[in-house]
């Protein structure tokens, strides 16, 4: 699949980026690409579902629709994009360039629009 | 405090020959920009500074000058804050 190859290429080229996951709001993973040295064992589907809930809550403060949330942890950072009905998750090292990851994540919206539209039409 | 920051950006961006200014943090997140440099460039500015610092002999913060046909870019950093200034190149 073309998009899978592109994700693999982005991971190999981007310093510190460990995983890209495309899922729906229920946490069902559609596309996933990870650095071979990184395991996703400790991350379950609640990552996407809790993001969907957080987006709903943040939307209530009146600053229009939430686009992304960046979370910093002790060793990692997680950047999640809300491209309804898809959720894109980047898992990266804490020292990775957050601005760059936000830039490449923003470019995904058009590329994934075909998948997003087909999900919307099937609902 | 935010006003002071914005006034400083305004002050430098309105200087003669200055085409744009951008302020970013260590994570490549744009703190402020004005002129021809847009916020998407913040990632590249912070990355350039971090790369330049990694080749510095004493790990000191670098000042970077990039020269193109029409523009001179000056990038400086202090306390994990980086400033990039785009200046019109003199034609003489």
Coordinates of C-alpha atoms in Angstrom, one line a residue:
Chain A
X1 CA 0.0 0.0 0.0
X2 CA 1.4 3.4 -1.0
X3 CA 0.5 5.2 2.1
X4 CA 2.1 2.5 4.3
X5 CA 5.3 2.9 2.3
X6 CA 5.2 6.6 2.8
X7 CA 4.7 6.2 6.6
X8 CA 7.7 3.8 6.7
X9 CA 9.8 6.3 4.8
X10 CA 8.8 9.2 7.1
X11 CA 9.7 7.2 10.1
X12 CA 13.1 6.2 8.7
X13 CA 13.8 9.9 7.7
X14 CA 12.6 11.7 10.8
X15 CA 14.8 11.8 13.8
X16 CA 13.2 10.5 17.0
X17 CA 9.9 9.5 15.4
X18 CA 9.0 6.0 16.6
X19 CA 5.5 5.3 15.3
X20 CA 2.6 6.6 13.2
X21 CA -0.8 5.2 13.8
X22 CA -4.0 6.0 11.9
X23 CA -7.1 4.8 13.7
X24 CA -10.8 5.7 14.0
X25 CA -12.3 7.2 17.1
X26 CA -13.1 3.8 18.6
X27 CA -9.4 2.9 18.5
X28 CA -9.5 0.5 15.5
X29 CA -6.1 0.7 13.9
X30 CA -6.3 1.2 10.1
X31 CA -2.7 1.9 9.2
X32 CA 0.3 1.5 11.5
X33 CA 4.0 2.0 11.0
X34 CA 6.6 1.7 13.7
X35 CA 10.4 1.9 14.0
X36 CA 11.7 -1.7 14.2
X37 CA 13.3 -0.9 17.6
X38 CA 10.1 0.3 19.1
X39 CA 7.3 -1.9 20.4
X40 CA 3.7 -0.9 20.8
X41 CA 2.9 -3.4 23.5
X42 CA 2.2 -0.8 26.2
X43 CA -0.1 1.3 24.1
X44 CA -3.7 0.1 23.7
X45 CA -6.7 1.4 21.9
X46 CA -7.6 3.7 24.8
X47 CA -5.0 6.1 23.4
X48 CA -7.3 7.0 20.5
X49 CA -10.5 6.9 22.4
X50 CA -9.3 9.1 25.2
X51 CA -8.1 11.6 22.6
X52 CA -11.5 11.6 20.9
X53 CA -13.1 12.4 24.4
X54 CA -10.5 15.1 25.0
X55 CA -11.2 16.7 21.7
X56 CA -14.9 16.8 22.5
X57 CA -14.2 18.4 25.8
X58 CA -11.8 21.0 24.5
X59 CA -14.3 21.9 21.8
X60 CA -16.6 23.1 24.6
X61 CA -14.3 26.0 25.6
X62 CA -15.4 27.9 22.5
X63 CA -12.1 28.1 20.5
X64 CA -13.6 26.2 17.6
X65 CA -12.7 22.6 16.6
X66 CA -9.6 21.1 18.2
X67 CA -7.0 20.1 15.6
X68 CA -4.2 18.5 17.5
X69 CA -3.0 17.7 21.0
X70 CA 0.6 17.3 22.0
X71 CA 1.5 15.5 25.2
X72 CA 4.9 15.4 26.7
X73 CA 6.0 12.5 28.9
X74 CA 9.3 11.7 30.7
X75 CA 10.8 9.9 27.7
X76 CA 8.3 10.4 24.8
X77 CA 6.0 12.8 23.3
X78 CA 2.7 11.9 21.7
X79 CA 1.1 14.2 19.0
X80 CA -2.5 13.4 17.9
X81 CA -4.4 15.0 15.1
X82 CA -8.1 15.1 14.8
X83 CA -9.1 14.5 11.2
X84 CA -12.6 13.4 11.7
X85 CA -13.4 10.5 11.6
X86 CA -9.7 9.6 11.6
X87 CA -7.2 10.1 14.4
X88 CA -3.5 10.2 13.6
X89 CA -1.0 9.5 16.4
X90 CA 2.7 10.2 16.3
X91 CA 4.8 8.7 19.0
X92 CA 8.3 10.3 19.2
X93 CA 11.2 10.7 21.6
X94 CA 10.9 13.6 24.0
X95 CA 13.7 15.5 22.2
X96 CA 12.2 15.3 18.7
X97 CA 11.3 18.4 16.9
X98 CA 7.7 19.0 17.8
X99 CA 7.2 21.7 15.2
X100 CA 8.4 19.5 12.4
X101 CA 6.1 16.7 13.5
X102 CA 3.2 19.1 13.6
X103 CA 4.1 20.3 10.0
X104 CA 4.2 16.7 8.6
X105 CA 1.0 15.8 10.4
X106 CA -0.8 18.8 8.9
X107 CA 0.1 17.5 5.4
X108 CA -1.7 14.2 6.1
X109 CA -5.2 15.7 6.1
X110 CA -5.4 15.8 2.3
X111 CA -3.7 12.4 1.8
X112 CA -6.1 10.7 4.1
X113 CA -9.2 12.4 2.9
X114 CA -10.2 9.5 0.6
X115 CA -10.1 7.1 3.5
X116 CA -11.9 9.6 5.8
X117 CA -14.7 10.2 3.2
X118 CA -15.3 6.5 2.6
X119 CA -15.7 6.0 6.4
X120 CA -18.1 8.9 6.6
X121 CA -20.1 7.5 3.6
X122 CA -20.3 4.0 5.1
X123 CA -21.7 5.3 8.5
Chain B
X1 CA 4.6 40.4 29.2
X2 CA 3.0 39.3 25.9
X3 CA 2.7 42.9 24.8
X4 CA 6.4 43.5 25.4
X5 CA 7.2 40.4 23.4
X6 CA 5.0 41.5 20.5
X7 CA 6.4 45.0 20.6
X8 CA 9.9 43.7 20.4
X9 CA 8.9 41.6 17.3
X10 CA 7.2 44.6 15.8
X11 CA 10.2 46.8 16.5
X12 CA 12.7 44.5 14.8
X13 CA 10.4 43.6 11.9
X14 CA 9.9 47.2 11.0
X15 CA 13.6 47.9 10.8
X16 CA 15.1 48.9 7.5
X17 CA 15.8 45.9 5.2
X18 CA 14.3 43.4 7.6
X19 CA 11.9 41.1 5.7
X20 CA 10.8 38.9 8.5
X21 CA 11.5 37.7 12.0
X22 CA 10.6 34.5 13.8
X23 CA 11.0 33.4 17.4
X24 CA 10.9 29.7 18.3
X25 CA 11.6 27.5 21.3
X26 CA 13.8 24.4 21.4
X27 CA 11.0 22.1 20.3
X28 CA 10.5 23.9 17.1
X29 CA 7.2 25.5 18.3
X30 CA 6.8 29.0 17.0
X31 CA 6.4 31.7 19.7
X32 CA 5.9 34.6 17.3
X33 CA 6.6 35.6 13.7
X34 CA 6.1 38.6 11.4
X35 CA 6.9 39.2 7.8
X36 CA 8.0 36.7 5.2
X37 CA 9.0 33.9 7.6
X38 CA 5.9 31.9 8.5
X39 CA 5.4 29.7 11.6
X40 CA 6.1 26.5 9.7
X41 CA 9.7 27.5 9.4
X42 CA 10.2 27.3 13.2
X43 CA 10.9 23.6 13.1
X44 CA 13.8 24.1 10.6
X45 CA 15.2 27.0 12.6
X46 CA 15.4 25.1 15.9
X47 CA 16.7 22.0 14.0
X48 CA 19.5 24.1 12.4
X49 CA 20.6 25.5 15.8
X50 CA 20.6 22.1 17.4
X51 CA 22.6 20.6 14.6
X52 CA 25.1 23.5 14.6
X53 CA 25.5 23.2 18.3
X54 CA 26.3 19.5 18.0
X55 CA 29.4 20.4 15.8
X56 CA 30.5 23.1 18.1
X57 CA 33.7 22.2 20.1
X58 CA 32.6 23.5 23.5
X59 CA 28.8 23.0 23.1
X60 CA 28.2 26.7 23.1
X61 CA 25.2 28.2 21.4
X62 CA 25.9 29.1 17.7
X63 CA 25.0 32.1 15.6
X64 CA 24.2 31.0 12.1
X65 CA 24.3 33.2 9.0
X66 CA 22.7 31.8 5.8
X67 CA 23.2 33.8 2.6
X68 CA 20.9 33.3 -0.4
X69 CA 20.7 35.4 -3.7
X70 CA 18.3 37.9 -2.2
X71 CA 18.2 37.4 1.5
X72 CA 20.5 37.0 4.5
X73 CA 19.2 34.9 7.4
X74 CA 20.7 35.4 10.8
X75 CA 19.8 32.9 13.5
X76 CA 20.8 33.3 17.1
X77 CA 19.8 31.5 20.3
X78 CA 19.8 32.2 24.0
X79 CA 18.3 30.2 26.9
X80 CA 16.5 27.8 24.5
X81 CA 14.9 30.6 22.6
X82 CA 15.9 31.1 19.0
X83 CA 15.5 34.1 16.8
X84 CA 15.7 34.1 13.0
X85 CA 15.9 37.4 11.1
X86 CA 15.5 37.6 7.3
X87 CA 17.2 40.6 5.9
X88 CA 17.2 42.0 2.4
X89 CA 20.6 41.5 0.9
X90 CA 22.5 44.6 -0.1
X91 CA 23.1 44.8 -3.9
X92 CA 26.5 46.5 -3.8

